[in-house]
XYZ file of C-alpha atoms in Angstrom:
667
model
C 0.000 0.000 0.000
C 2.862 2.358 0.832
C 4.368 1.885 -2.631
C 0.982 2.226 -4.363
C 0.338 5.530 -2.635
C 3.767 6.874 -3.572
C 3.157 5.888 -7.200
C -0.209 7.654 -7.126
C 1.403 10.855 -5.867
C 4.206 10.576 -8.386
C 1.699 10.443 -11.237
C 0.053 13.558 -9.855
C 3.330 15.449 -9.502
C 4.949 14.788 -12.887
C 2.209 16.531 -14.880
C 3.789 18.678 -17.569
C 3.953 22.410 -16.854
C 5.417 25.477 -18.577
C 9.125 26.096 -18.120
C 10.426 29.170 -16.331
C 11.824 32.020 -18.386
C 15.562 32.629 -18.141
C 16.566 36.132 -17.174
C 20.038 37.556 -17.599
C 21.350 39.002 -14.343
C 23.936 41.692 -13.705
C 27.298 40.027 -12.869
C 27.869 39.638 -9.132
C 31.238 41.340 -9.242
C 29.515 44.468 -10.509
C 27.373 44.487 -7.358
C 30.494 44.171 -5.231
C 32.345 46.976 -7.001
C 29.579 49.573 -6.838
C 31.145 52.780 -5.568
C 28.943 53.280 -2.522
C 29.199 49.750 -1.160
C 31.314 50.934 1.757
C 28.753 53.549 2.717
C 26.127 50.844 3.033
C 28.203 48.275 4.870
C 26.643 49.048 8.251
C 23.207 47.898 7.132
C 23.951 44.329 8.127
C 23.503 41.098 6.228
C 19.744 41.303 5.687
C 18.906 44.730 4.217
C 15.282 45.679 3.731
C 13.746 45.021 0.339
C 15.877 42.028 -0.600
C 14.897 40.099 -3.701
C 14.572 36.374 -4.200
C 17.895 34.554 -4.260
C 16.584 32.091 -6.815
C 18.067 32.092 -10.317
C 14.896 33.595 -11.804
C 13.171 36.622 -10.209
C 9.662 35.729 -9.119
C 7.916 38.293 -11.294
C 9.607 36.890 -14.429
C 8.688 33.266 -13.949
C 6.123 31.724 -16.242
C 2.920 30.907 -14.363
C 2.303 27.282 -13.533
C -1.276 26.014 -13.532
C -2.165 22.816 -11.699
C -4.255 20.669 -14.076
C -5.650 18.380 -11.424
C -8.844 18.724 -9.343
C -9.315 21.809 -7.157
C -8.285 22.039 -3.532
C -10.734 21.010 -0.834
C -12.896 23.861 0.482
C -11.023 26.349 2.674
C -11.196 25.539 6.372
C -11.845 28.217 8.962
C -8.458 29.586 10.078
C -9.452 32.740 11.933
C -7.138 33.567 14.796
C -4.245 31.520 13.391
C -0.887 33.249 13.645
C 2.796 32.670 13.100
C 4.051 31.525 16.524
C 7.799 31.771 15.966
C 8.273 35.325 17.222
C 8.990 34.193 20.782
C 11.310 31.332 19.794
C 14.862 31.333 21.108
C 16.134 29.715 17.879
C 17.743 32.148 15.402
C 16.628 29.869 12.563
C 13.022 29.932 13.658
C 13.271 33.689 14.153
C 14.223 33.979 10.469
C 10.731 32.670 9.681
C 8.819 34.715 12.252
C 7.719 37.195 9.593
C 6.456 34.602 7.101
C 2.763 34.614 6.206
C 2.838 30.889 7.025
C 1.155 30.167 10.377
C 4.173 28.323 11.741
C 4.162 26.347 14.978
C 7.224 25.214 16.870
C 7.574 21.470 17.411
C 5.229 20.810 20.317
C 2.364 18.554 21.451
C 0.065 21.546 20.921
C 0.861 21.636 17.201
C -0.147 17.999 16.722
C -3.239 18.522 18.880
C -4.216 21.391 16.579
C -3.832 19.121 13.541
C -6.140 16.575 15.192
C -8.653 19.284 16.062
C -8.714 20.611 12.499
C -8.431 17.110 11.005
C -5.561 18.103 8.688
C -2.088 16.677 8.034
C 1.101 18.158 9.406
C 3.845 19.764 7.314
C 7.219 19.472 9.069
C 9.937 21.750 7.659
C 13.420 21.122 9.052
C 16.484 23.292 8.417
C 19.130 25.438 10.065
C 20.200 29.061 10.043
C 23.268 28.763 7.796
C 21.583 26.573 5.156
C 21.627 28.150 1.678
C 18.791 26.104 0.172
C 16.696 26.645 3.298
C 16.881 30.376 2.529
C 16.024 29.787 -1.104
C 12.889 27.821 -0.236
C 11.954 30.391 2.396
C 12.157 33.301 -0.045
C 10.470 31.440 -2.898
C 7.696 29.671 -1.014
C 7.297 30.586 2.643
C 7.286 34.330 1.927
C 4.757 33.901 -0.884
C 1.203 34.759 0.289
C -0.490 32.333 -2.130
C 1.657 29.372 -1.105
C 1.278 30.371 2.546
C -2.500 30.306 2.096
C -2.297 26.773 0.676
C -0.288 25.689 3.713
C -2.422 27.499 6.266
C -5.728 26.264 4.872
C -4.792 22.608 4.512
C -1.995 21.782 6.968
C -0.556 22.581 10.367
C 2.928 23.857 9.533
C 5.731 23.076 11.991
C 9.208 24.602 11.673
C 12.123 22.730 13.282
C 15.705 23.874 13.886
C 17.647 20.679 13.273
C 20.538 21.927 15.406
C 18.206 22.404 18.374
C 16.243 19.182 17.839
C 18.599 16.695 16.154
C 16.417 13.848 17.447
C 13.432 15.070 15.428
C 15.704 15.681 12.454
C 17.195 12.179 12.669
C 13.824 10.445 12.769
C 12.341 12.281 9.804
C 15.601 12.232 7.845
C 15.486 8.453 8.093
C 11.961 8.611 6.661
C 13.005 11.001 3.882
C 15.927 8.812 2.871
C 13.767 5.691 2.910
C 11.088 7.309 0.757
C 13.305 9.177 -1.718
C 16.724 7.529 -1.591
C 18.377 10.790 -0.526
C 18.238 13.459 2.145
C 19.305 16.983 2.922
C 18.041 20.346 4.050
C 15.599 21.898 3.904
C 13.741 18.717 4.696
C 10.025 18.731 3.853
C 7.917 16.006 5.458
C 4.153 15.543 5.416
C 2.709 13.486 8.263
C -0.536 12.482 9.898
C -1.653 14.295 13.077
C 0.051 11.439 14.953
C 3.378 12.342 13.336
C 3.521 9.381 10.951
C 5.155 10.463 7.645
C 3.481 9.672 4.326
C 5.368 11.929 1.879
C 8.803 13.554 2.037
C 11.357 15.503 0.052
C 13.937 18.218 0.490
C 13.918 21.484 -1.457
C 10.942 22.177 -3.733
C 10.845 25.252 -5.988
C 7.769 27.408 -5.600
C 6.560 26.495 -9.099
C 7.559 23.683 -11.458
C 11.124 24.186 -12.618
C 13.997 22.065 -13.885
C 11.968 18.859 -13.863
C 10.979 19.350 -10.220
C 7.343 19.691 -9.168
C 6.443 23.042 -7.697
C 5.671 23.292 -4.006
C 2.220 24.567 -4.933
C 1.619 21.304 -6.840
C 2.877 19.212 -3.939
C 0.568 20.973 -1.489
C -2.411 20.685 -3.828
C -1.874 16.972 -4.485
C -1.371 16.089 -0.849
C -4.320 18.134 0.351
C -6.462 16.405 -2.269
C -5.170 12.988 -1.263
C -5.943 13.693 2.397
C -9.488 14.751 1.491
C -10.284 12.051 -1.071
C -8.051 9.060 -0.239
C -7.635 9.285 3.523
C -7.533 5.538 4.048
C -4.671 5.160 1.550
C -2.745 7.967 3.231
C -3.091 6.628 6.770
C -2.390 3.028 5.747
C 0.689 4.207 3.876
C 1.872 6.216 6.892
C 1.448 3.250 9.217
C 3.349 1.009 6.800
C 6.148 3.544 6.508
C 6.560 3.772 10.289
C 6.587 -0.022 10.591
C 9.292 -0.223 7.924
C 11.307 2.549 9.596
C 11.262 0.704 12.894
C 12.411 -2.451 11.152
C 15.314 -0.849 9.280
C 16.333 1.187 12.341
C 17.123 -1.920 14.364
C 20.845 -2.222 15.027
C 22.352 -5.148 13.099
C 23.497 -8.016 15.254
C 27.149 -7.554 16.236
C 29.554 -9.784 14.400
C 33.186 -10.511 15.050
C 35.362 -7.561 15.982
C 36.859 -6.339 12.693
C 40.608 -6.522 12.231
C 42.318 -3.117 11.990
C 44.094 -4.135 8.782
C 40.770 -4.969 7.131
C 39.293 -1.612 8.109
C 42.330 0.278 6.788
C 42.178 -1.664 3.530
C 38.491 -0.820 3.101
C 39.222 2.858 3.679
C 42.112 2.783 1.208
C 39.768 1.510 -1.507
C 37.735 4.734 -1.277
C 40.679 7.080 -0.871
C 41.336 9.790 -3.491
C 45.027 9.376 -4.304
C 45.213 12.669 -6.215
C 43.393 15.122 -3.960
C 43.082 13.443 -0.592
C 39.857 12.711 1.197
C 37.517 10.084 -0.138
C 36.301 9.733 -3.690
C 33.349 11.569 -5.070
C 31.760 14.990 -5.001
C 30.582 16.742 -3.001
C 33.557 16.048 -0.773
C 33.328 16.460 2.984
C 36.271 16.816 5.371
C 36.751 13.388 6.987
C 37.027 14.952 10.447
C 36.819 11.852 12.562
C 38.835 9.605 10.264
C 41.852 11.911 10.065
C 42.928 11.461 13.724
C 42.338 7.714 13.357
C 44.608 7.487 10.292
C 47.267 9.768 11.773
C 47.576 7.713 14.964
C 47.087 4.263 13.417
C 50.768 3.459 13.216
C 50.260 2.527 9.553
C 52.569 4.562 7.241
C 50.168 4.437 4.280
C 47.215 5.569 6.379
C 49.268 8.399 7.840
C 50.346 9.524 4.381
C 46.718 9.530 3.231
C 45.754 11.753 6.147
C 48.619 14.178 5.551
C 47.764 14.595 1.865
C 44.172 15.339 2.835
C 45.223 17.921 5.421
C 47.533 19.667 2.951
C 44.982 19.702 0.144
C 42.254 21.124 2.379
C 44.570 23.778 3.831
C 45.481 24.997 0.346
C 42.016 24.657 -1.206
C 39.022 26.920 -1.450
C 37.365 25.027 1.384
C 39.740 26.923 3.685
C 39.172 30.682 3.879
C 42.591 31.896 2.788
C 41.857 35.459 3.963
C 39.677 35.221 7.027
C 40.651 31.718 8.189
C 38.434 28.841 9.214
C 36.939 26.059 7.110
C 33.757 26.081 5.073
C 31.277 23.225 5.295
C 32.359 21.062 2.332
C 33.600 21.192 -1.259
C 31.152 20.881 -4.143
C 33.937 19.359 -6.286
C 36.427 16.551 -5.722
C 39.516 18.773 -5.393
C 38.503 21.154 -2.563
C 38.233 24.152 -4.908
C 34.724 25.585 -4.499
C 33.068 25.177 -1.118
C 29.526 25.256 0.118
C 30.185 28.468 1.992
C 28.604 28.192 5.418
C 31.086 27.915 8.276
C 30.068 25.580 11.077
C 31.516 25.496 14.583
C 31.649 21.704 14.623
C 33.674 21.452 11.379
C 36.295 23.814 12.704
C 36.373 22.249 16.163
C 36.981 18.780 14.757
C 39.562 20.001 12.239
C 41.476 21.821 14.986
C 42.081 18.434 16.576
C 43.026 16.869 13.236
C 45.560 19.601 12.423
C 46.984 19.473 15.951
C 47.646 15.752 15.617
C 48.913 16.395 12.076
C 51.392 18.989 13.360
C 52.616 16.556 16.000
C 53.137 13.794 13.406
C 54.165 15.927 10.411
C 56.770 14.288 8.133
C 58.831 17.476 7.708
C 59.245 21.015 9.016
C 57.424 22.877 6.183
C 54.389 20.640 6.673
C 54.453 21.109 10.425
C 54.720 24.879 9.980
C 51.774 24.965 7.567
C 49.566 22.891 9.881
C 50.516 25.059 12.842
C 49.686 28.197 10.856
C 46.267 26.862 9.826
C 45.572 25.660 13.356
C 46.490 28.946 15.041
C 44.676 31.053 12.445
C 41.520 28.936 12.756
C 41.484 29.365 16.539
C 42.058 33.122 16.118
C 39.123 33.235 13.668
C 36.867 31.438 16.126
C 37.743 33.921 18.862
C 37.360 36.857 16.484
C 34.164 35.903 14.670
C 32.237 33.215 16.594
C 32.801 33.978 20.298
C 29.563 35.069 21.977
C 30.766 34.817 25.592
C 34.260 36.051 26.476
C 36.287 36.642 29.627
C 36.381 34.166 32.507
C 33.972 32.002 30.538
C 33.810 31.375 26.791
C 31.123 30.117 24.449
C 30.908 30.004 20.661
C 28.125 30.554 18.152
C 26.932 27.790 15.885
C 27.645 29.070 12.382
C 28.094 31.745 9.773
C 25.648 31.773 6.876
C 26.517 30.681 3.335
C 24.615 33.644 1.914
C 25.167 37.370 2.166
C 23.836 40.415 0.371
C 25.105 42.481 -2.521
C 24.697 46.235 -2.269
C 21.123 46.009 -3.524
C 20.112 43.611 -0.776
C 19.978 40.571 -3.071
C 21.204 37.413 -1.387
C 23.891 35.279 -3.049
C 25.768 32.249 -1.857
C 29.489 32.863 -1.427
C 29.528 36.484 -2.626
C 31.307 37.606 0.551
C 34.281 35.332 -0.148
C 34.751 35.493 -3.937
C 37.081 37.665 -6.073
C 37.798 38.637 -9.661
C 41.024 40.081 -11.114
C 39.314 43.502 -11.233
C 38.367 43.305 -7.558
C 41.944 42.369 -6.651
C 43.236 45.382 -8.607
C 40.817 47.683 -6.800
C 42.181 46.497 -3.469
C 45.894 45.952 -4.184
C 46.931 47.734 -7.345
C 48.006 46.107 -10.583
C 51.314 44.482 -9.568
C 50.254 42.895 -6.311
C 46.871 41.934 -7.776
C 48.532 39.963 -10.565
C 50.837 38.242 -8.097
C 47.968 37.289 -5.772
C 45.863 36.107 -8.720
C 48.652 33.726 -9.754
C 49.218 32.569 -6.173
C 45.528 32.057 -5.373
C 44.052 30.909 -8.700
C 41.899 33.957 -9.520
C 41.134 33.888 -13.259
C 39.245 36.025 -15.755
C 36.801 33.170 -16.345
C 36.362 32.501 -12.636
C 36.426 29.234 -10.739
C 33.109 29.844 -8.990
C 30.227 31.740 -10.630
C 29.708 34.959 -12.615
C 33.418 35.427 -13.290
C 34.332 35.191 -9.605
C 36.878 32.841 -8.056
C 37.466 31.349 -4.667
C 40.941 31.902 -3.235
C 43.224 28.879 -3.067
C 46.922 28.516 -2.367
C 48.443 27.034 -5.509
C 51.952 27.035 -4.102
C 53.744 27.824 -0.873
C 55.063 31.418 -0.902
C 58.847 31.534 -0.925
C 60.560 32.884 2.174
C 61.020 36.318 0.577
C 57.309 36.329 -0.439
C 55.780 35.501 2.923
C 55.715 39.119 4.100
C 54.217 40.225 0.786
C 51.432 37.657 1.161
C 50.713 38.696 4.744
C 50.454 42.351 3.734
C 48.201 41.518 0.794
C 46.080 39.307 3.032
C 45.508 42.152 5.491
C 44.524 44.561 2.710
C 42.137 42.062 1.126
C 40.628 41.197 4.486
C 40.000 44.890 5.143
C 38.477 45.319 1.684
C 36.260 42.292 2.211
C 35.186 43.708 5.547
C 33.364 46.477 3.675
C 30.990 43.942 2.142
C 27.825 42.731 3.808
C 28.819 40.035 6.259
C 27.118 36.645 6.401
C 24.638 36.282 9.238
C 25.631 34.478 12.428
C 23.594 31.966 14.402
C 24.382 32.885 18.015
C 22.957 29.850 19.767
C 25.438 27.860 21.827
C 25.177 24.100 21.216
C 26.491 21.992 24.085
C 27.966 19.186 21.970
C 29.712 21.504 19.512
C 31.268 23.606 22.254
C 32.246 20.399 24.017
C 34.060 19.119 20.926
C 35.783 22.494 20.568
C 36.982 22.468 24.184
C 38.223 18.892 23.812
C 40.073 19.815 20.596
C 41.663 22.884 22.188
C 43.116 20.708 24.957
C 44.654 18.419 22.319
C 46.028 21.406 20.373
C 47.309 23.189 23.462
C 49.079 20.056 24.650
C 50.572 19.251 21.233
C 51.904 22.768 20.591
C 52.543 23.758 24.221
C 49.963 26.557 24.120
C 48.679 26.974 27.656
C 46.366 29.775 26.476
C 44.424 27.314 24.298
C 43.896 25.019 27.290
C 42.765 28.068 29.288
C 40.265 28.791 26.519
C 39.022 25.200 26.709
C 38.540 25.520 30.448
C 36.574 28.732 29.930
C 34.220 26.896 27.562
C 33.833 24.009 30.006
C 33.083 26.418 32.846
C 30.330 28.077 30.820
C 28.813 24.755 29.793
C 28.736 23.582 33.383
C 27.210 26.788 34.727
C 24.616 27.447 32.008
C 23.764 24.048 30.522
C 23.760 21.748 33.552
C 20.407 20.967 35.173
C 18.887 18.319 37.393
C 17.890 16.261 34.319
C 21.240 16.505 32.530
C 22.422 19.014 29.969
C 20.419 21.558 28.014
C 21.041 21.190 24.294
C 21.351 24.912 23.514
C 21.559 28.301 25.169
C 21.178 31.875 23.973
C 22.620 34.933 25.723
C 23.513 32.854 28.759
C 20.058 31.313 29.168
C 19.496 27.593 28.626
C 16.840 26.655 26.085
C 14.070 24.115 26.625
C 15.515 21.390 24.389
C 17.053 18.561 26.355
C 20.568 17.424 25.560
C 21.076 14.181 23.674
C 23.697 11.467 23.940
C 26.138 13.502 21.833
C 25.823 16.510 24.159
C 26.531 14.540 27.316
C 29.360 12.577 25.687
C 31.060 15.555 23.992
C 30.981 17.684 27.142
C 32.189 14.759 29.247
C 35.032 14.296 26.743
C 36.059 17.938 27.217
C 35.923 17.635 30.997
C 37.985 14.442 30.977
C 40.643 15.922 28.705
C 40.962 18.913 31.035
C 41.493 16.493 33.907
C 44.176 14.606 31.981
C 45.851 17.921 31.125
C 46.307 18.500 34.849
C 43.530 20.980 35.497
C 41.372 20.884 38.627
C 40.212 17.450 39.809
C 36.630 18.737 39.658
C 36.675 18.138 35.895
C 37.102 14.404 36.419
C 34.196 14.420 38.852
C 31.998 16.294 36.392
C 32.966 14.013 33.511
C 32.140 10.972 35.640
C 28.730 12.405 36.575
C 27.816 13.005 32.930
C 28.976 9.581 31.835
C 27.077 7.934 34.676
C 23.968 9.678 33.330
C 24.806 8.236 29.905
C 25.106 4.728 31.335
C 21.860 5.077 33.309
C 19.625 6.865 30.786
C 20.881 5.961 27.305
C 21.792 2.269 27.522
C 19.981 -0.096 25.152
C 21.253 -3.637 25.513
C 25.023 -3.498 25.070
C 24.857 -0.207 23.163
C 23.482 3.316 23.485
C 20.505 5.190 22.076
C 20.689 8.837 21.040
C 17.859 9.939 23.336
C 17.286 9.281 27.014
C 14.885 6.601 28.143
C 12.489 9.221 29.537
C 12.782 11.679 26.608
C 9.864 12.766 24.430
C 8.495 9.760 22.574
C 8.836 10.069 18.813
C 7.661 7.605 16.174
C 10.914 5.743 16.795
C 13.841 6.116 19.185
C 16.899 7.277 17.243
C 19.985 5.125 17.580
C 22.659 5.745 14.989
C 26.303 4.649 15.339
C 27.313 6.392 12.094
C 29.161 9.685 12.086
C 27.354 12.366 10.118
C 28.840 15.826 9.838
C 29.645 15.261 13.524
C 30.829 12.230 15.507
C 28.125 9.844 16.581
C 27.004 10.108 20.162
C 28.139 6.508 20.557
C 31.635 7.302 19.273
C 32.010 10.295 21.607
C 30.742 8.263 24.569
C 33.285 5.530 23.867
C 36.089 8.132 23.688
C 35.014 9.797 26.952
C 34.750 6.445 28.729
C 38.276 5.484 27.593
C 39.621 8.708 29.123
C 37.893 8.045 32.433
C 39.542 4.643 32.452
C 42.864 6.347 31.751
C 42.192 8.521 34.809
C 42.036 5.375 36.931
C 38.464 4.048 36.905
C 38.702 0.719 35.058
C 34.926 0.098 34.919
C 34.725 2.656 32.109
C 37.063 0.632 29.930
C 34.680 -2.309 30.152
C 31.703 -0.130 29.297
C 33.535 1.509 26.397
C 34.403 -1.900 24.981
C 30.816 -3.106 25.247
C 29.433 0.039 23.611
C 31.986 -0.054 20.799
C 31.379 -3.738 20.063
C 27.649 -3.077 19.684
C 28.506 -1.358 16.383
C 30.972 -3.903 14.986
C 28.659 -4.669 12.059
C 28.788 -1.004 11.034
C 32.567 -0.920 11.401
C 32.894 -3.956 9.167
C 30.478 -2.788 6.448
C 30.998 0.998 6.282
C 34.068 2.113 8.254
C 34.188 5.362 6.282
C 30.964 6.454 8.028
C 32.155 5.570 11.525
C 35.472 7.373 11.943
C 35.109 7.922 15.681
C 34.709 4.178 16.211
C 37.522 3.425 13.744
C 39.749 5.611 15.918
C 38.841 3.570 18.971
C 39.440 0.311 17.109
C 42.884 1.379 15.900
C 43.979 2.514 19.353
C 43.432 -0.938 20.883
């Protein structure tokens, strides 16, 4: 029945429709070079009157007419409002002005769907997500599409960084239904939360072979009205299948380290580092595993990856810090958001790389990248400073041109003409050759990302530093990407843990002090009688409860501070958090991602795979090993049991379980 219903909807959604009209746009570099850009730089990243960031302005798109039956009669929606204005989430606040009558994730939202007898639309994203902004501007700001949503659905907006448990459950559904996932995630569910249709980004109207969001809403509202039994039976079948495929595979034999390394080598990109394919993500958790494996080939693979990333466009050669991932296989053009967790995890990788570097130039380059990345975090992401420290979640991929139009990556990109404006002809030509800035452009609209095509000679290093300062100042006159100021416990925990590793490796006591400041803030603000709060804003803990990854990452930071010789209280605090993990998250020999008394979702998430971040299981194993190292042997036994619960994953897909690979290779 589930498959029959999906086929029915597919037939409804592939109806032919007119194609959008292409419109030639003014080159982006022209927007950047407008003479009064500097005068407008204080208007912030979201000027009033911004236009759609989509490739075709809304008023120039060909109309799309749905050829199917009309919508059900409009339901009474008087008194309905957008409820996001009081949310503490910066992402949800971005949608507080939409004409969509958004709800936050809550029992009240599902009760409202039951009262109105309508399905639920669950939209999941995050503040730095480029395509989330595109769908927001195209669809959620459109009054006609908002009316379709408001009349026929209860619309729920979810910040995936605040509620990763909700995200994980419905991402599993989206991947099962479509074969892929991503953000924004768009899920349609019954009033009980059971999904029956899912996707990611939908354009507002049919475009590029994709159904328009207006078509999707019309078809699903019609199906709910006319084929309710099919919808609910399909939803029940989907949930049953999700529960079945979410069961952890039975543990097999503990994989041999040599077998795991051989499997990883098969996917390794010998030319550019990292693992084959595009888009290419930094293998954060695998790099420390390879560097400390004791295997010369694995170590060489990790070092090539570190060098290629440091010299590629994925690393901000002017402002420092790493972007989210590369859209190509050779680290040239990134997806431009900057996430705290990426940089935290790569700080640890580069610290271990510097300690194990094969030669002095490599060690110096890693140390430079490491120090500059930490300086960037302090400069651009710190939201609490002084005795305590805490760091914001992300910088946006998008920023505005001088007309208020949003573009991905425009803040970071350059043309030869823009270099000449900032540096003069001679230095501009030299920087263009050094950093791969071409007339054709390596990015879009004749713009290029900056890379480092060669190491500056000793007599060129000062010239590069001077040019870098001038270009950074020039770039500072552009509209800056927006920042998501929420403090996520797990991400700050990973950062503190990484800073201890870096401070120890490079004998930087100030970095360990910084780590202790983060840990102090997490303990004071995020700790409660029921564990850790997931997020905080402006020093106030939010309502979302911390997950396994939050408790494990913060415990890892505390334990590393204890091992580094800081106050004994950090060992006590790490032990308390890990005891909560053992008491509240244990499932058989393994761990679930939510506590046993957490909000009940359609299934209890339990995922041993690393995603953009280490799995909660992998972080818990690492923290438990450190507690054992501090003298409490019971934690070694627990770590071994937890790790072995995921042996089937380690054997089948070690590339997706780097944190557990690291534990395997250490033993």
